DNA sequence: ATCGTTATTGAACAGAGTGTTGATTTATAT
DNA sequence: ATATAAATCAACACTCTGTTCAATAACGAT
C-alpha cells in the first residue's frame, strides 16, 4: 500500500470549503430548533431541510439520516466534555481544600458550567422531555460518573462493592439531574453559583440546614 | 339528558370481551419485546402487529399509534406508582426511627422494589438507552421528587430557596439512577437489599466509609 | 345450541417520508 | 480563469402510515 501523497502546496487539514461548513451549521441549527420545538421525533428530514433552507440531497451528502446528524453533534460535544473530565480527574486534594479556604468555587467547575451554557441550545434539545435518552446516559456515564469515581477512596475504586456501584449511579444521576434542571429553568444561576451548588450538594446530608 | 340505562342483568363494568384483552396483552408484550430489542424508534407498527400476530387494523382499533400504546402502558404503570407515593408520604418520623432500631427496611420500600421487579420488562424497555426520555422524567418527578419533598423540613417546603430546588432535583434524579442501574444489571439485589441501599444512600456523605 | 353483537381480518387505498440517482448549476480555492 | 466539488432540482422505487370496506370469526347472553 504505497499511497503516494498528492503533495498539495498548502495542506487543507481543516475543512476548507465554506459551503460545507455553512450547510452543516445550517443543519445543526435547524435540528436544534426543531428538536426543541417538537422533540426529536416530531419532525422529518423534509422539515429539517426546509428549516435549514437547503436541498434534501445536500443533507444526505453529509449524513445518513436524522439520527446520524444528532449523533454527530453529540460526539462533537462529548469530545469537548472529555477535556473537562480529564482536567477534573487531575485535581488534587490540595485544590479541593483550597476552595474551602478561599470560598471560591473550583475554576474548572465554573468553566464547565460556562461551556454548558454556551451549548445550552443543543443540550436543551437533547436533555429535554422529548430528547434523546441515549445522550443523557452518555453524559451521565461519560462525565458525572467519572468525576465521582475520582472522588472515591482508592480502596473502593480497586474493589468496588455492590454498594459502591450504586453509590456511583446515585451521584452521577444526581449531577445530571442538577444540570438538566439548571438548563430547563433557563440558567438563572451564574456559573459560579452552580459550581458552588454542585460542591455543596456533594457534602450535604439530608436533615441539615439548607439555607443558602 | 335522560339516559335510560339499558339495564343489563349483570353489569359488565370490567372489559368483558376476551378478544379485547387478548389483543391488548399481545400488543403490550410485542411493544416491550421490540422496544427492548431495538429501542422505541427501531420498529414500525407493521413489526409490532407481526410480532403480536394480529392485523394492523386491529391495532388502530385500540390505539392511535405506537406512542399512544406506549403512553397507555406508562400511565397504567404510573397509576400504580401513585399508590406507593401516597403511602410513602404518609410515613411518620416514628416509622423511620423504627427502621433504625429493628434494622429492617421500610416495608413500603420493599414492596415498591417488588413492584418494580414485577414490571421490569416494561421499565427495562422504557428506561433503557433507546427508551423514552419522557417516561424517565415522569418517574423522576412523579415518584422520586415527591418522596424527597416529603422528607424536607416544612420550612423549606413552604418557601423553597433556589438551592432547595436543586436539592430536590439532585436527589430525585439520584434515586431514578439507582433504580435504572438495578434494572439494567439484572436486579441481582433483593428488594430488601435495595430498600436498605436506598435508605443508606439518603444518609451517607462522601468520604465516609462505604463498607457494606 | 342459537342469536345478535362486535372484534378481527384481509385487501385496498391515498398520502407522506425515505433514500438514491443523474444531469445541471453554482460556489469555491487556487 | 479554471478545475474541482458542493448544492440544486426532478424523478424514482420503496416503506410506512392511517383509513376504509365487506367478510369472517369469536364472543356473551339467552
Short mmCIF file of C-alpha atoms (C1' of nucleotides) in Angstrom, two decimals:
data_model
loop_
_atom_site.label_atom_id
_atom_site.label_comp_id
_atom_site.label_asym_id
_atom_site.label_seq_id
_atom_site.Cartn_x
_atom_site.Cartn_y
_atom_site.Cartn_z
CA UNK A 1 0.00 0.00 0.00
CA UNK A 2 2.24 2.75 -1.25
CA UNK A 3 -0.07 5.70 -1.04
CA UNK A 4 1.81 8.44 -2.81
CA UNK A 5 0.73 11.68 -1.20
CA UNK A 6 -0.55 14.15 -3.74
CA UNK A 7 1.53 16.80 -2.04
CA UNK A 8 -0.72 19.84 -2.13
CA UNK A 9 1.03 23.14 -1.66
CA UNK A 10 -0.89 24.16 1.45
CA UNK A 11 -2.23 21.22 3.44
CA UNK A 12 -6.01 21.81 3.87
CA UNK A 13 -6.24 19.71 7.05
CA UNK A 14 -9.28 21.60 8.26
CA UNK A 15 -12.40 21.64 6.17
CA UNK A 16 -11.73 24.31 3.62
CA UNK A 17 -14.85 24.65 1.59
CA UNK A 18 -17.12 27.26 3.07
CA UNK A 19 -20.16 25.62 1.53
CA UNK A 20 -19.65 22.55 3.66
CA UNK A 21 -19.36 24.38 6.94
CA UNK A 22 -22.28 26.58 6.01
CA UNK A 23 -24.50 23.60 5.23
CA UNK A 24 -23.50 21.82 8.39
CA UNK A 25 -24.10 24.86 10.54
CA UNK A 26 -27.50 25.39 8.97
CA UNK A 27 -28.40 21.77 9.61
CA UNK A 28 -27.15 21.96 13.16
CA UNK A 29 -29.26 24.99 13.90
CA UNK A 30 -32.30 23.55 12.19
CA UNK A 31 -32.03 20.30 14.11
CA UNK A 32 -31.72 22.05 17.44
CA UNK A 33 -34.60 24.37 16.65
CA UNK A 34 -36.94 21.62 15.57
CA UNK A 35 -35.92 19.25 18.34
CA UNK A 36 -36.58 21.98 20.85
CA UNK A 37 -39.92 22.85 19.34
CA UNK A 38 -41.29 19.39 18.59
CA UNK A 39 -38.92 16.85 20.09
CA UNK A 40 -36.59 14.54 18.21
CA UNK A 41 -39.47 12.51 16.79
CA UNK A 42 -41.63 15.45 15.87
CA UNK A 43 -40.12 16.36 12.53
CA UNK A 44 -38.87 14.80 9.32
CA UNK A 45 -35.82 15.21 7.16
CA UNK A 46 -38.00 17.29 4.90
CA UNK A 47 -38.83 19.67 7.71
CA UNK A 48 -35.19 19.82 8.65
CA UNK A 49 -34.05 20.77 5.16
CA UNK A 50 -36.83 23.26 4.75
CA UNK A 51 -35.84 24.94 8.00
CA UNK A 52 -32.17 24.85 7.06
CA UNK A 53 -33.11 26.20 3.64
CA UNK A 54 -31.22 23.65 1.62
CA UNK A 55 -31.90 20.70 -0.59
CA UNK A 56 -32.64 17.27 0.79
CA UNK A 57 -29.91 15.81 -1.38
CA UNK A 58 -27.43 18.08 0.34
CA UNK A 59 -28.45 16.67 3.68
CA UNK A 60 -27.83 13.13 2.51
CA UNK A 61 -24.44 14.20 1.19
CA UNK A 62 -23.40 14.84 4.78
CA UNK A 63 -25.40 12.50 6.97
CA UNK A 64 -27.03 9.13 6.78
CA UNK A 65 -30.18 10.39 8.46
CA UNK A 66 -31.64 12.45 11.24
CA UNK A 67 -30.08 10.36 13.97
CA UNK A 68 -26.71 10.48 12.29
CA UNK A 69 -26.77 14.26 12.38
CA UNK A 70 -27.80 14.23 16.02
CA UNK A 71 -25.06 11.77 16.84
CA UNK A 72 -22.53 13.97 15.10
CA UNK A 73 -23.47 16.96 17.24
CA UNK A 74 -23.45 14.84 20.36
CA UNK A 75 -19.99 13.40 19.83
CA UNK A 76 -18.65 16.83 18.98
CA UNK A 77 -19.99 17.97 22.33
CA UNK A 78 -18.78 14.93 24.22
CA UNK A 79 -15.26 15.36 22.88
CA UNK A 80 -15.14 18.79 24.43
CA UNK A 81 -16.61 17.43 27.63
CA UNK A 82 -13.82 14.88 27.72
CA UNK A 83 -11.33 17.69 28.25
CA UNK A 84 -13.16 18.88 31.33
CA UNK A 85 -13.31 15.36 32.65
CA UNK A 86 -9.59 14.92 32.23
CA UNK A 87 -8.85 18.19 33.97
CA UNK A 88 -11.10 17.33 36.88
CA UNK A 89 -9.56 13.94 37.38
CA UNK A 90 -6.20 15.62 37.81
CA UNK A 91 -7.49 17.65 40.74
CA UNK A 92 -5.60 17.07 43.96
CA UNK A 93 -6.91 17.16 47.48
CA UNK A 94 -5.00 20.41 47.78
CA UNK A 95 -7.18 22.02 45.17
CA UNK A 96 -10.30 20.91 46.99
CA UNK A 97 -9.00 22.13 50.31
CA UNK A 98 -8.16 25.46 48.77
CA UNK A 99 -11.76 26.07 47.77
CA UNK A 100 -12.96 25.77 51.35
CA UNK A 101 -10.37 28.32 52.43
CA UNK A 102 -10.77 30.87 49.68
CA UNK A 103 -14.54 30.34 49.45
CA UNK A 104 -14.12 30.37 45.68
CA UNK A 105 -15.59 27.53 43.61
CA UNK A 106 -13.29 25.30 41.60
CA UNK A 107 -12.26 27.18 38.44
CA UNK A 108 -12.63 24.10 36.28
CA UNK A 109 -16.19 23.67 37.53
CA UNK A 110 -17.01 27.25 36.68
CA UNK A 111 -15.58 26.80 33.23
CA UNK A 112 -17.61 23.63 32.81
CA UNK A 113 -20.84 25.43 33.52
CA UNK A 114 -19.75 28.22 31.20
CA UNK A 115 -19.36 25.66 28.47
CA UNK A 116 -22.69 24.06 29.27
CA UNK A 117 -24.32 27.46 28.97
CA UNK A 118 -22.57 28.02 25.67
CA UNK A 119 -24.03 24.74 24.39
CA UNK A 120 -27.38 25.18 26.06
CA UNK A 121 -29.31 25.14 22.80
CA UNK A 122 -28.03 21.68 21.94
CA UNK A 123 -28.36 20.42 25.50
CA UNK A 124 -31.86 21.76 25.93
CA UNK A 125 -32.94 19.88 22.83
CA UNK A 126 -31.23 16.63 23.78
CA UNK A 127 -31.86 16.53 27.53
CA UNK A 128 -35.46 17.70 27.33
CA UNK A 129 -38.54 15.50 27.74
CA UNK A 130 -38.66 14.70 24.04
CA UNK A 131 -34.91 14.46 23.79
CA UNK A 132 -32.51 11.60 23.32
CA UNK A 133 -32.31 9.14 26.19
CA UNK A 134 -29.07 7.77 24.85
CA UNK A 135 -27.40 11.14 25.08
CA UNK A 136 -28.49 11.65 28.67
CA UNK A 137 -26.87 8.40 29.59
CA UNK A 138 -23.71 9.28 27.71
CA UNK A 139 -23.41 12.48 29.64
CA UNK A 140 -24.16 10.75 32.90
CA UNK A 141 -21.64 7.98 32.37
CA UNK A 142 -19.07 10.00 30.47
CA UNK A 143 -18.85 12.97 32.76
CA UNK A 144 -20.67 12.67 36.04
CA UNK A 145 -19.79 9.05 36.78
CA UNK A 146 -16.11 9.55 36.06
CA UNK A 147 -15.99 12.53 38.36
CA UNK A 148 -17.50 10.61 41.23
CA UNK A 149 -15.12 7.72 40.69
CA UNK A 150 -12.30 10.20 41.03
CA UNK A 151 -13.54 11.30 44.42
CA UNK A 152 -13.67 7.78 45.81
CA UNK A 153 -11.01 6.43 48.08
CA UNK A 154 -8.68 4.25 46.09
CA UNK A 155 -9.67 1.28 48.19
CA UNK A 156 -13.18 1.34 46.76
CA UNK A 157 -12.01 2.13 43.28
CA UNK A 158 -9.91 -1.04 43.18
CA UNK A 159 -12.51 -3.36 44.64
CA UNK A 160 -15.94 -1.85 44.18
CA UNK A 161 -18.61 -3.50 46.30
CA UNK A 162 -22.18 -3.66 45.02
CA UNK A 163 -22.99 -0.72 47.20
CA UNK A 164 -20.19 1.36 45.69
CA UNK A 165 -21.66 0.76 42.27
CA UNK A 166 -24.99 2.11 43.41
CA UNK A 167 -23.22 4.95 45.10
CA UNK A 168 -21.72 5.92 41.74
CA UNK A 169 -25.03 5.51 39.96
CA UNK A 170 -26.65 7.65 42.62
CA UNK A 171 -24.29 10.59 42.41
CA UNK A 172 -23.80 10.59 38.66
CA UNK A 173 -27.53 10.60 38.00
CA UNK A 174 -27.88 13.26 40.66
CA UNK A 175 -25.50 15.67 38.98
CA UNK A 176 -27.02 15.11 35.60
CA UNK A 177 -30.32 15.99 37.22
CA UNK A 178 -28.90 19.22 38.56
CA UNK A 179 -27.51 20.18 35.17
CA UNK A 180 -30.77 19.30 33.47
CA UNK A 181 -32.73 21.39 35.91
CA UNK A 182 -30.42 24.34 35.52
CA UNK A 183 -30.88 24.25 31.76
CA UNK A 184 -34.63 23.73 31.92
CA UNK A 185 -35.18 26.67 34.25
CA UNK A 186 -33.33 29.00 31.93
CA UNK A 187 -29.94 29.01 33.63
CA UNK A 188 -30.84 31.69 36.10
CA UNK A 189 -27.86 30.96 38.33
CA UNK A 190 -24.40 32.08 37.30
CA UNK A 191 -21.74 29.50 36.56
CA UNK A 192 -20.04 30.43 39.83
CA UNK A 193 -23.24 29.83 41.77
CA UNK A 194 -23.76 26.49 40.07
CA UNK A 195 -20.22 25.41 40.84
CA UNK A 196 -20.84 26.31 44.46
CA UNK A 197 -24.17 24.46 44.50
CA UNK A 198 -22.54 21.40 42.97
CA UNK A 199 -19.82 21.40 45.63
CA UNK A 200 -22.31 21.85 48.37
CA UNK A 201 -24.58 19.04 47.21
CA UNK A 202 -21.64 16.73 47.44
CA UNK A 203 -21.12 17.48 51.11
CA UNK A 204 -24.63 17.92 52.34
CA UNK A 205 -26.67 15.38 54.24
CA UNK A 206 -30.47 15.42 54.38
CA UNK A 207 -31.75 16.99 57.54
CA UNK A 208 -29.01 19.53 57.74
CA UNK A 209 -29.73 23.17 57.27
CA UNK A 210 -30.41 24.09 53.67
CA UNK A 211 -30.16 27.83 53.97
CA UNK A 212 -28.26 29.46 51.20
CA UNK B 1 -80.24 14.21 29.26
CA UNK B 2 -82.37 11.34 30.49
CA UNK B 3 -80.16 8.43 29.63
CA UNK B 4 -82.33 5.41 30.16
CA UNK B 5 -79.97 2.69 31.29
CA UNK B 6 -80.36 -0.43 29.16
CA UNK B 7 -80.36 -2.38 32.40
CA UNK B 8 -78.26 -5.42 31.60
CA UNK B 9 -78.65 -8.25 34.04
CA UNK B 10 -75.03 -8.46 35.04
CA UNK B 11 -73.25 -5.13 34.79
CA UNK B 12 -70.10 -5.74 32.72
CA UNK B 13 -68.19 -2.85 34.28
CA UNK B 14 -64.86 -4.52 33.52
CA UNK B 15 -63.95 -5.23 29.93
CA UNK B 16 -65.90 -8.33 29.10
CA UNK B 17 -64.78 -9.33 25.67
CA UNK B 18 -61.82 -11.65 25.84
CA UNK B 19 -60.72 -10.65 22.36
CA UNK B 20 -60.01 -7.15 23.52
CA UNK B 21 -57.89 -8.08 26.46
CA UNK B 22 -56.09 -10.66 24.38
CA UNK B 23 -55.24 -8.16 21.67
CA UNK B 24 -54.09 -5.59 24.17
CA UNK B 25 -51.92 -8.04 26.02
CA UNK B 26 -50.37 -9.25 22.77
CA UNK B 27 -49.66 -5.67 21.77
CA UNK B 28 -48.21 -4.89 25.16
CA UNK B 29 -45.84 -7.83 25.02
CA UNK B 30 -44.86 -7.11 21.43
CA UNK B 31 -44.12 -3.48 22.21
CA UNK B 32 -41.96 -4.34 25.18
CA UNK B 33 -40.11 -7.02 23.26
CA UNK B 34 -39.38 -4.84 20.29
CA UNK B 35 -38.54 -1.78 22.36
CA UNK B 36 -36.09 -3.86 24.36
CA UNK B 37 -34.52 -5.38 21.27
CA UNK B 38 -34.36 -2.34 19.00
CA UNK B 39 -35.39 0.70 21.03
CA UNK B 40 -38.57 2.68 20.70
CA UNK B 41 -37.57 4.04 17.30
CA UNK B 42 -36.31 0.77 15.93
CA UNK B 43 -39.55 -0.75 14.76
CA UNK B 44 -42.76 0.11 12.95
CA UNK B 45 -46.42 -0.54 13.55
CA UNK B 46 -46.08 -3.29 10.99
CA UNK B 47 -43.36 -5.00 13.00
CA UNK B 48 -45.44 -4.59 16.11
CA UNK B 49 -48.51 -6.27 14.63
CA UNK B 50 -46.46 -9.02 13.07
CA UNK B 51 -44.87 -9.74 16.44
CA UNK B 52 -48.22 -9.59 18.19
CA UNK B 53 -49.64 -11.77 15.44
CA UNK B 54 -52.64 -9.65 14.65
CA UNK B 55 -53.92 -7.39 11.93
CA UNK B 56 -52.78 -3.83 11.60
CA UNK B 57 -56.39 -2.70 11.55
CA UNK B 58 -56.85 -4.26 14.96
CA UNK B 59 -54.03 -2.19 16.32
CA UNK B 60 -55.64 1.01 15.07
CA UNK B 61 -58.89 -0.08 16.65
CA UNK B 62 -57.24 0.28 20.02
CA UNK B 63 -54.55 2.90 19.71
CA UNK B 64 -53.80 5.96 17.69
CA UNK B 65 -50.24 4.88 17.07
CA UNK B 66 -47.09 3.44 18.56
CA UNK B 67 -46.65 6.27 21.03
CA UNK B 68 -50.26 6.03 22.12
CA UNK B 69 -49.77 2.40 23.04
CA UNK B 70 -46.59 3.22 24.92
CA UNK B 71 -48.32 6.05 26.73
CA UNK B 72 -51.14 3.72 27.72
CA UNK B 73 -48.72 1.27 29.32
CA UNK B 74 -46.88 4.09 31.02
CA UNK B 75 -49.92 5.67 32.61
CA UNK B 76 -51.14 2.27 33.73
CA UNK B 77 -47.82 1.87 35.47
CA UNK B 78 -47.76 5.38 36.86
CA UNK B 79 -51.21 4.95 38.38
CA UNK B 80 -49.93 2.04 40.39
CA UNK B 81 -46.84 4.00 41.34
CA UNK B 82 -49.10 6.73 42.64
CA UNK B 83 -50.32 4.40 45.37
CA UNK B 84 -46.80 3.84 46.62
CA UNK B 85 -46.15 7.55 46.55
CA UNK B 86 -49.24 8.20 48.66
CA UNK B 87 -48.31 5.54 51.17
CA UNK B 88 -44.79 6.89 51.50
CA UNK B 89 -45.94 10.42 52.04
CA UNK B 90 -47.97 9.23 54.99
CA UNK B 91 -44.89 7.87 56.69
CA UNK B 92 -44.21 9.39 60.08
CA UNK B 93 -40.90 10.05 61.74
CA UNK B 94 -41.80 7.16 64.03
CA UNK B 95 -41.76 4.75 61.10
CA UNK B 96 -38.37 5.98 60.04
CA UNK B 97 -37.00 5.74 63.56
CA UNK B 98 -38.33 2.22 63.83
CA UNK B 99 -36.26 1.06 60.89
CA UNK B 100 -33.03 2.12 62.55
CA UNK B 101 -33.99 0.17 65.64
CA UNK B 102 -35.26 -3.02 64.06
CA UNK B 103 -32.65 -2.92 61.26
CA UNK B 104 -35.43 -3.83 58.88
CA UNK B 105 -36.01 -1.75 55.77
CA UNK B 106 -39.26 0.13 55.32
CA UNK B 107 -41.95 -2.35 54.22
CA UNK B 108 -43.39 0.05 51.70
CA UNK B 109 -39.98 0.47 50.11
CA UNK B 110 -39.57 -3.29 49.85
CA UNK B 111 -42.98 -3.57 48.25
CA UNK B 112 -42.07 -0.81 45.83
CA UNK B 113 -39.00 -2.67 44.63
CA UNK B 114 -41.09 -5.82 44.38
CA UNK B 115 -43.45 -3.99 42.10
CA UNK B 116 -40.60 -2.56 40.06
CA UNK B 117 -39.25 -6.05 39.57
CA UNK B 118 -42.69 -7.25 38.55
CA UNK B 119 -42.79 -4.52 35.90
CA UNK B 120 -39.15 -4.85 34.93
CA UNK B 121 -39.90 -5.79 31.34
CA UNK B 122 -41.75 -2.53 30.76
CA UNK B 123 -39.27 -0.50 32.74
CA UNK B 124 -36.28 -2.02 31.04
CA UNK B 125 -37.72 -1.05 27.68
CA UNK B 126 -38.64 2.48 28.70
CA UNK B 127 -35.71 3.44 30.90
CA UNK B 128 -33.05 1.91 28.67
CA UNK B 129 -30.70 3.83 26.37
CA UNK B 130 -33.16 3.72 23.48
CA UNK B 131 -36.14 4.22 25.73
CA UNK B 132 -38.49 7.10 26.30
CA UNK B 133 -36.96 10.19 27.86
CA UNK B 134 -40.40 11.49 28.74
CA UNK B 135 -41.17 8.46 30.83
CA UNK B 136 -37.93 8.73 32.75
CA UNK B 137 -38.82 12.25 33.69
CA UNK B 138 -42.33 11.24 34.69
CA UNK B 139 -40.95 8.64 37.02
CA UNK B 140 -38.39 11.03 38.39
CA UNK B 141 -40.87 13.82 39.03
CA UNK B 142 -43.85 11.64 39.90
CA UNK B 143 -42.21 9.37 42.41
CA UNK B 144 -38.70 10.29 43.43
CA UNK B 145 -39.20 14.02 43.64
CA UNK B 146 -42.37 13.72 45.70
CA UNK B 147 -40.65 11.43 48.15
CA UNK B 148 -37.80 13.87 48.69
CA UNK B 149 -40.20 16.74 49.17
CA UNK B 150 -41.83 14.69 51.90
CA UNK B 151 -38.56 14.38 53.73
CA UNK B 152 -37.87 18.09 53.74
CA UNK B 153 -38.46 20.21 56.78
CA UNK B 154 -41.70 22.06 56.38
CA UNK B 155 -39.85 25.33 56.49
CA UNK B 156 -38.21 24.56 53.14
CA UNK B 157 -41.32 23.07 51.67
CA UNK B 158 -43.23 26.29 52.22
CA UNK B 159 -40.56 28.63 50.94
CA UNK B 160 -38.18 26.74 48.74
CA UNK B 161 -34.96 28.62 48.06
CA UNK B 162 -33.20 28.10 44.75
CA UNK B 163 -30.86 25.73 46.49
CA UNK B 164 -33.74 23.63 47.76
CA UNK B 165 -34.98 23.21 44.22
CA UNK B 166 -31.61 21.89 43.15
CA UNK B 167 -31.55 19.73 46.21
CA UNK B 168 -34.79 18.10 45.08
CA UNK B 169 -33.55 17.74 41.51
CA UNK B 170 -30.39 16.20 42.86
CA UNK B 171 -31.99 13.52 44.99
CA UNK B 172 -34.84 12.63 42.67
CA UNK B 173 -32.52 12.12 39.73
CA UNK B 174 -30.24 10.18 42.03
CA UNK B 175 -32.89 7.67 43.00
CA UNK B 176 -34.06 7.23 39.47
CA UNK B 177 -30.44 6.48 38.64
CA UNK B 178 -30.32 3.82 41.32
CA UNK B 179 -33.49 2.19 40.08
CA UNK B 180 -32.28 2.31 36.50
CA UNK B 181 -29.00 0.72 37.40
CA UNK B 182 -30.70 -2.00 39.40
CA UNK B 183 -32.86 -2.89 36.41
CA UNK B 184 -30.02 -2.71 33.92
CA UNK B 185 -27.78 -5.03 35.91
CA UNK B 186 -30.47 -7.66 36.06
CA UNK B 187 -31.86 -6.93 39.54
CA UNK B 188 -29.28 -9.01 41.32
CA UNK B 189 -30.06 -7.47 44.69
CA UNK B 190 -33.21 -8.47 46.54
CA UNK B 191 -35.94 -5.94 47.19
CA UNK B 192 -34.92 -5.87 50.84
CA UNK B 193 -31.32 -5.12 49.94
CA UNK B 194 -32.42 -2.35 47.57
CA UNK B 195 -34.62 -0.81 50.20
CA UNK B 196 -31.67 -0.82 52.57
CA UNK B 197 -29.36 0.65 49.94
CA UNK B 198 -31.89 3.36 49.21
CA UNK B 199 -32.14 4.29 52.87
CA UNK B 200 -28.42 4.29 53.27
CA UNK B 201 -27.80 6.50 50.26
CA UNK B 202 -30.03 9.07 51.83
CA UNK B 203 -27.91 9.30 54.92
CA UNK B 204 -24.43 8.85 53.59
CA UNK B 205 -21.90 11.57 52.92
CA UNK B 206 -18.97 11.20 50.54
CA UNK B 207 -15.76 10.36 52.30
CA UNK B 208 -17.43 8.22 54.89
CA UNK B 209 -16.85 4.53 54.98
CA UNK B 210 -18.64 2.68 52.21
CA UNK B 211 -18.27 -0.84 53.52
CA UNK B 212 -21.38 -2.91 53.20
"C1'" DA C 1 -77.22 -24.65 20.64
"C1'" DT C 2 -78.58 -20.34 18.78
"C1'" DC C 3 -78.58 -15.47 18.11
"C1'" DG C 4 -77.30 -10.70 18.00
"C1'" DT C 5 -73.29 -8.16 18.72
"C1'" DT C 6 -68.74 -6.85 17.82
"C1'" DA C 7 -63.82 -7.58 17.44
"C1'" DT C 8 -60.84 -9.17 13.98
"C1'" DT C 9 -59.36 -9.99 9.33
"C1'" DG C 10 -57.71 -9.04 4.66
"C1'" DA C 11 -57.39 -6.15 1.00
"C1'" DA C 12 -57.05 -1.92 -0.93
"C1'" DC C 13 -56.21 2.97 -0.95
"C1'" DA C 14 -54.08 7.77 -0.91
"C1'" DG C 15 -50.69 10.27 1.29
"C1'" DA C 16 -46.25 11.25 3.28
"C1'" DG C 17 -41.44 10.31 4.13
"C1'" DT C 18 -37.21 7.90 2.73
"C1'" DG C 19 -33.03 7.22 0.40
"C1'" DT C 20 -30.96 7.26 -4.08
"C1'" DT C 21 -29.90 8.65 -8.84
"C1'" DG C 22 -28.35 11.64 -12.68
"C1'" DA C 23 -27.86 15.87 -15.07
"C1'" DT C 24 -27.27 20.65 -14.18
"C1'" DT C 25 -25.96 24.83 -11.94
"C1'" DT C 26 -23.40 27.34 -8.77
"C1'" DA C 27 -19.79 28.45 -5.45
"C1'" DT C 28 -15.18 27.69 -4.06
"C1'" DA C 29 -9.98 27.55 -3.74
"C1'" DT C 30 -6.09 28.08 -6.19
"C1'" DA D 1 -9.69 31.98 -15.27
"C1'" DT D 2 -10.18 27.30 -14.44
"C1'" DA D 3 -10.62 22.84 -12.49
"C1'" DT D 4 -12.91 20.95 -8.61
"C1'" DA D 5 -16.61 19.88 -5.92
"C1'" DA D 6 -20.74 21.16 -3.46
"C1'" DA D 7 -25.53 22.36 -3.97
"C1'" DT D 8 -29.74 22.00 -6.68
"C1'" DC D 9 -33.72 20.00 -8.97
"C1'" DA D 10 -36.60 16.43 -10.61
"C1'" DA D 11 -37.64 11.93 -10.60
"C1'" DC D 12 -37.64 7.28 -8.91
"C1'" DA D 13 -38.98 2.97 -6.21
"C1'" DC D 14 -39.82 1.94 -1.76
"C1'" DT D 15 -41.70 1.72 3.01
"C1'" DC D 16 -44.77 3.16 6.47
"C1'" DT D 17 -48.96 5.37 7.73
"C1'" DG D 18 -53.72 5.79 8.72
"C1'" DT D 19 -58.17 4.79 6.93
"C1'" DT D 20 -61.86 2.32 4.59
"C1'" DC D 21 -64.86 -1.66 3.46
"C1'" DA D 22 -67.02 -6.09 3.23
"C1'" DA D 23 -66.44 -10.51 5.07
"C1'" DT D 24 -65.32 -13.52 8.79
"C1'" DA D 25 -64.75 -15.12 13.25
"C1'" DA D 26 -65.25 -15.09 18.17
"C1'" DC D 27 -67.75 -13.58 21.92
"C1'" DG D 28 -71.52 -13.09 25.75
"C1'" DA D 29 -76.08 -13.82 26.73
"C1'" DT D 30 -80.37 -16.14 26.29
#
